[in-house]
């Protein structure tokens, strides 16, 4: 197995070395963290109506994209700064931390002022200017794996953020491109224990982009718990059929509640009975 000796900051320096990231009352890397919310913030009503049942279901962090990296320039591009304000208001109203993706170095400062965690999306994993910029912020960074990035390339991107002085990086596997197109992407579940063996950083699975299919979200969520992930990021919309982005993979809050309950049971079982 490769050792990635060129990495200095993200590798473990002892077996128990572990980064725990505190966001409000949430301790990422200690316990199992559930992030959920719509692919995009579309309006205050849609964000609130989605977030309220999620809060009741016991999520830890609310997600919602406001700067959207869409394949087509004709698709919904997100509400931008107006979306940031909505996300912040809903987060404050429900007393829940929020995460959103930042696409452009010019938006890092304003995004940082509105959210608790900055997300770097798959398409920007190797946007080094952006990595350096978020590395200067005092907010944790959720770094998604590029869709054709090797583990070594991905960890080097985490290293860019750490090297700039930001110690709080969360890795998120969201599926990679393989020869099989049945699922939207292919979740590399073995990357979870690999990251745990090599690094001290928390690792999440995103089964929504990872599979592109509502029916596959629960089984892959439970697999992520079994693989030792620190959390999940799942896309939920209060009216999935009306979602302006990633409609086909969106689940509703009721389906999500079933999933979170099973995930919590499984992670408690592992913690108390299997360790
Ligand atoms: C997202 O989480 O909204 C997103 C765009 O995901 P990814 O960067 O993994 O495609
Ligand atoms: Mn999405």
Coordinates of C-alpha atoms and ligand atoms in Angstrom, one line a residue:
X1 CA 0.0 0.0 0.0
X2 CA 1.2 3.5 -0.8
X3 CA 2.3 5.6 2.2
X4 CA 1.9 9.1 0.6
X5 CA 5.2 10.3 2.2
X6 CA 5.0 13.7 0.6
X7 CA 2.0 14.6 2.8
X8 CA 3.0 16.4 6.0
X9 CA -0.1 17.6 7.7
X10 CA -3.0 15.3 7.0
X11 CA -1.3 12.0 7.9
X12 CA -1.7 10.6 11.4
X13 CA 1.2 10.9 13.7
X14 CA -0.1 8.2 16.1
X15 CA -2.7 5.5 16.0
X16 CA -5.2 7.6 18.0
X17 CA -4.5 10.9 16.3
X18 CA -7.9 12.3 15.4
X19 CA -9.2 15.8 14.4
X20 CA -12.5 16.7 16.1
X21 CA -14.2 19.7 14.6
X22 CA -16.6 21.7 16.8
X23 CA -19.4 23.5 15.0
X24 CA -21.8 24.9 17.5
X25 CA -22.8 22.0 19.7
X26 CA -21.8 19.5 17.0
X27 CA -18.5 17.6 17.3
X28 CA -17.6 16.3 13.9
X29 CA -15.3 13.3 14.2
X30 CA -16.8 12.3 17.5
X31 CA -20.1 10.5 17.2
X32 CA -22.0 10.3 13.9
X33 CA -22.9 13.6 12.1
X34 CA -25.9 14.0 9.9
X35 CA -25.9 16.8 7.3
X36 CA -29.1 17.1 5.2
X37 CA -31.0 19.7 3.2
X38 CA -31.9 20.7 -0.4
X39 CA -29.5 20.5 -3.3
X40 CA -30.3 24.2 -3.8
X41 CA -31.8 27.0 -1.7
X42 CA -34.7 28.0 -3.9
X43 CA -36.7 30.2 -1.6
X44 CA -37.2 31.0 2.1
X45 CA -40.4 28.9 2.1
X46 CA -38.7 25.9 0.5
X47 CA -35.7 26.0 2.7
X48 CA -37.7 26.4 5.9
X49 CA -40.3 23.8 5.0
X50 CA -37.5 21.3 4.2
X51 CA -35.3 22.2 7.2
X52 CA -38.1 22.1 9.9
X53 CA -38.9 18.4 9.6
X54 CA -35.2 17.6 9.3
X55 CA -34.5 19.5 12.5
X56 CA -37.3 17.4 14.1
X57 CA -35.7 14.3 12.8
X58 CA -32.5 15.2 14.6
X59 CA -30.1 16.4 11.9
X60 CA -26.9 18.1 13.1
X61 CA -26.2 20.4 10.1
X62 CA -28.3 21.9 7.3
X63 CA -27.0 22.0 3.8
X64 CA -28.2 24.1 0.8
X65 CA -26.4 25.2 -2.3
X66 CA -26.6 28.9 -3.3
X67 CA -23.8 29.0 -5.8
X68 CA -24.5 26.0 -8.1
X69 CA -21.9 24.4 -10.3
X70 CA -24.3 23.1 -13.0
X71 CA -23.3 21.2 -16.1
X72 CA -25.4 23.4 -18.3
X73 CA -25.2 27.3 -18.2
X74 CA -29.0 27.2 -18.8
X75 CA -29.8 25.3 -15.6
X76 CA -30.7 27.0 -12.3
X77 CA -27.5 28.6 -11.1
X78 CA -28.6 29.2 -7.5
X79 CA -29.8 32.4 -5.6
X80 CA -26.3 33.6 -4.8
X81 CA -25.9 36.1 -2.0
X82 CA -29.7 36.2 -1.5
X83 CA -29.5 32.4 -0.9
X84 CA -26.8 32.9 1.6
X85 CA -29.1 35.2 3.6
X86 CA -31.9 32.7 3.5
X87 CA -29.7 29.9 4.6
X88 CA -28.3 31.9 7.5
X89 CA -31.8 33.0 8.6
X90 CA -33.3 29.5 8.5
X91 CA -30.2 28.1 10.3
X92 CA -30.6 30.8 13.1
X93 CA -34.3 30.3 13.3
X94 CA -34.0 26.5 13.8
X95 CA -30.7 26.8 15.8
X96 CA -28.8 24.6 13.4
X97 CA -25.4 25.2 11.8
X98 CA -25.3 25.5 8.0
X99 CA -23.0 24.5 5.1
X100 CA -22.9 25.7 1.6
X101 CA -20.6 25.4 -1.4
X102 CA -18.3 28.2 -2.5
X103 CA -17.3 28.2 -6.2
X104 CA -15.2 31.4 -6.6
X105 CA -12.4 33.0 -4.6
X106 CA -14.3 36.3 -4.9
X107 CA -17.2 34.8 -2.9
X108 CA -15.2 33.2 -0.1
X109 CA -15.3 36.1 2.3
X110 CA -19.1 36.8 2.1
X111 CA -19.8 33.1 2.2
X112 CA -17.7 32.7 5.3
X113 CA -19.6 35.5 7.0
X114 CA -22.9 33.7 6.4
X115 CA -22.2 30.0 7.0
X116 CA -20.6 27.7 9.6
X117 CA -18.9 25.3 7.1
X118 CA -17.5 26.1 3.6
X119 CA -18.0 23.3 1.0
X120 CA -15.6 22.8 -1.9
X121 CA -17.4 20.8 -4.6
X122 CA -16.2 17.9 -6.6
X123 CA -15.6 20.1 -9.7
X124 CA -13.4 22.4 -7.7
X125 CA -11.4 19.9 -5.7
X126 CA -8.2 20.9 -7.5
X127 CA -9.0 24.6 -7.8
X128 CA -5.8 25.5 -6.0
X129 CA -6.6 29.3 -5.7
X130 CA -9.9 28.4 -4.0
X131 CA -8.2 25.9 -1.7
X132 CA -5.6 28.4 -0.6
X133 CA -8.3 31.0 0.0
X134 CA -10.5 28.7 2.2
X135 CA -7.3 27.7 3.9
X136 CA -7.1 31.2 5.2
X137 CA -10.6 31.2 6.7
X138 CA -11.6 30.4 10.3
X139 CA -14.5 28.2 9.1
X140 CA -14.1 24.4 8.6
X141 CA -14.0 23.2 5.1
X142 CA -15.9 20.2 3.7
X143 CA -13.8 19.0 0.8
X144 CA -15.5 16.7 -1.7
X145 CA -13.6 14.3 -3.8
X146 CA -13.1 15.1 -7.5
X147 CA -15.1 12.7 -9.6
X148 CA -11.9 11.3 -11.2
X149 CA -9.5 12.1 -8.4
X150 CA -7.2 9.5 -6.8
X151 CA -7.0 9.3 -3.0
X152 CA -3.5 10.8 -3.3
X153 CA -4.7 13.8 -5.3
X154 CA -7.6 14.3 -2.9
X155 CA -5.4 14.2 0.2
X156 CA -3.0 16.7 -1.5
X157 CA -5.9 19.1 -1.8
X158 CA -6.7 18.7 1.9
X159 CA -3.0 19.4 2.5
X160 CA -3.3 22.7 0.6
X161 CA -6.0 23.9 3.0
X162 CA -4.1 22.7 6.1
X163 CA -0.9 24.2 4.8
X164 CA -2.5 27.7 4.8
X165 CA -3.4 27.3 8.4
X166 CA -6.9 26.0 8.5
X167 CA -6.8 22.8 10.5
X168 CA -10.5 21.9 10.1
X169 CA -10.9 19.8 7.0
X170 CA -13.7 17.2 6.5
X171 CA -13.3 14.8 3.5
X172 CA -16.5 13.8 1.6
X173 CA -16.6 10.9 -0.8
X174 CA -19.4 11.6 -3.3
X175 CA -18.8 8.9 -5.8
X176 CA -16.3 8.6 -8.7
X177 CA -16.8 8.0 -12.4
X178 CA -16.3 4.4 -13.4
X179 CA -17.2 2.4 -16.5
X180 CA -20.7 1.6 -15.0
X181 CA -23.3 4.2 -15.7
X182 CA -26.2 2.4 -14.0
X183 CA -25.7 4.6 -10.9
X184 CA -24.9 8.3 -11.3
X185 CA -21.4 7.6 -9.8
X186 CA -19.7 4.8 -8.0
X187 CA -19.2 5.1 -4.2
X188 CA -15.7 4.1 -3.3
X189 CA -16.6 2.8 0.1
X190 CA -13.1 1.3 0.7
X191 CA -11.8 4.9 0.8
X192 CA -13.4 5.4 4.2
X193 CA -11.3 2.9 6.1
X194 CA -8.3 3.9 4.0
X195 CA -8.7 7.5 5.1
X196 CA -9.1 6.4 8.7
X197 CA -5.9 4.4 8.5
X198 CA -3.9 7.1 6.9
X199 CA -5.2 10.4 8.2
X200 CA -6.6 12.1 11.3
X201 CA -9.4 13.9 9.3
X202 CA -13.1 13.1 9.5
X203 CA -14.6 11.5 6.4
X204 CA -18.2 11.6 5.2
X205 CA -20.2 9.8 2.5
X206 CA -22.6 11.6 0.2
X207 CA -24.9 8.8 -1.0
X208 CA -27.2 11.3 -3.0
X209 CA -24.6 12.3 -5.6
X210 CA -22.9 9.0 -5.0
X211 CA -25.8 7.0 -6.4
X212 CA -28.2 9.5 -8.0
X213 CA -31.0 7.3 -6.8
X214 CA -33.4 7.7 -3.9
X215 CA -33.7 3.9 -3.5
X216 CA -30.0 3.5 -3.0
X217 CA -29.6 6.2 -0.4
X218 CA -30.6 4.1 2.7
X219 CA -28.5 1.0 1.9
X220 CA -25.4 3.2 1.1
X221 CA -26.0 5.2 4.2
X222 CA -25.9 2.1 6.4
X223 CA -22.9 0.8 4.5
X224 CA -21.1 4.1 5.3
X225 CA -21.8 3.6 9.0
X226 CA -20.4 0.1 8.7
X227 CA -17.3 1.3 6.9
X228 CA -16.5 3.7 9.7
X229 CA -17.5 7.0 8.2
X230 CA -18.0 10.0 10.6
X231 CA -21.1 11.2 8.9
X232 CA -23.4 11.5 5.9
X233 CA -24.5 14.3 3.7
X234 CA -27.9 13.7 2.1
X235 CA -30.1 15.8 -0.3
X236 CA -33.7 16.3 0.9
X237 CA -36.5 18.4 -0.6
X238 CA -39.9 19.0 0.9
X239 CA -41.4 18.5 -2.6
X240 CA -38.8 16.4 -4.4
X241 CA -40.8 16.5 -7.7
X242 CA -40.4 20.3 -7.7
X243 CA -36.7 20.5 -6.9
X244 CA -34.9 23.0 -9.2
X245 CA -31.7 20.9 -9.1
X246 CA -30.9 17.2 -8.7
X247 CA -34.7 16.4 -8.6
X248 CA -34.1 12.7 -9.4
X249 CA -32.0 11.9 -6.4
X250 CA -34.0 14.0 -3.8
X251 CA -35.9 12.3 -1.0
X252 CA -38.6 13.8 1.1
X253 CA -38.3 14.5 4.9
X254 CA -40.4 11.5 5.8
X255 CA -38.1 9.0 3.9
X256 CA -35.1 10.8 5.4
X257 CA -36.5 10.3 8.9
X258 CA -36.7 6.6 8.3
X259 CA -33.0 6.6 7.2
X260 CA -31.7 8.8 10.0
X261 CA -33.4 6.5 12.6
X262 CA -31.8 3.4 11.2
X263 CA -28.4 5.2 10.9
X264 CA -28.5 6.3 14.5
X265 CA -29.4 2.8 15.7
X266 CA -26.7 1.2 13.7
X267 CA -24.0 3.7 14.8
X268 CA -25.1 3.3 18.4
X269 CA -24.9 -0.4 18.1
X270 CA -21.4 -0.3 16.7
X271 CA -20.3 2.1 19.4
X272 CA -21.7 0.1 22.3
X273 CA -21.7 -3.5 21.1
X274 CA -18.9 -3.9 18.5
X275 CA -16.0 -1.9 19.9
Ligands
LIG1 C1 -23.5 19.4 -3.9 O1 -23.3 18.8 -2.8 O2 -24.4 20.3 -4.0 C2 -22.7 19.2 -5.1 C3 -22.8 20.0 -6.2 O3 -22.0 18.0 -5.0 P1 -20.7 17.6 -5.9 O4 -19.7 18.7 -5.8 O5 -20.3 16.4 -5.1 O6 -21.2 17.3 -7.3
LIG2 MN1 -26.9 18.3 -5.7

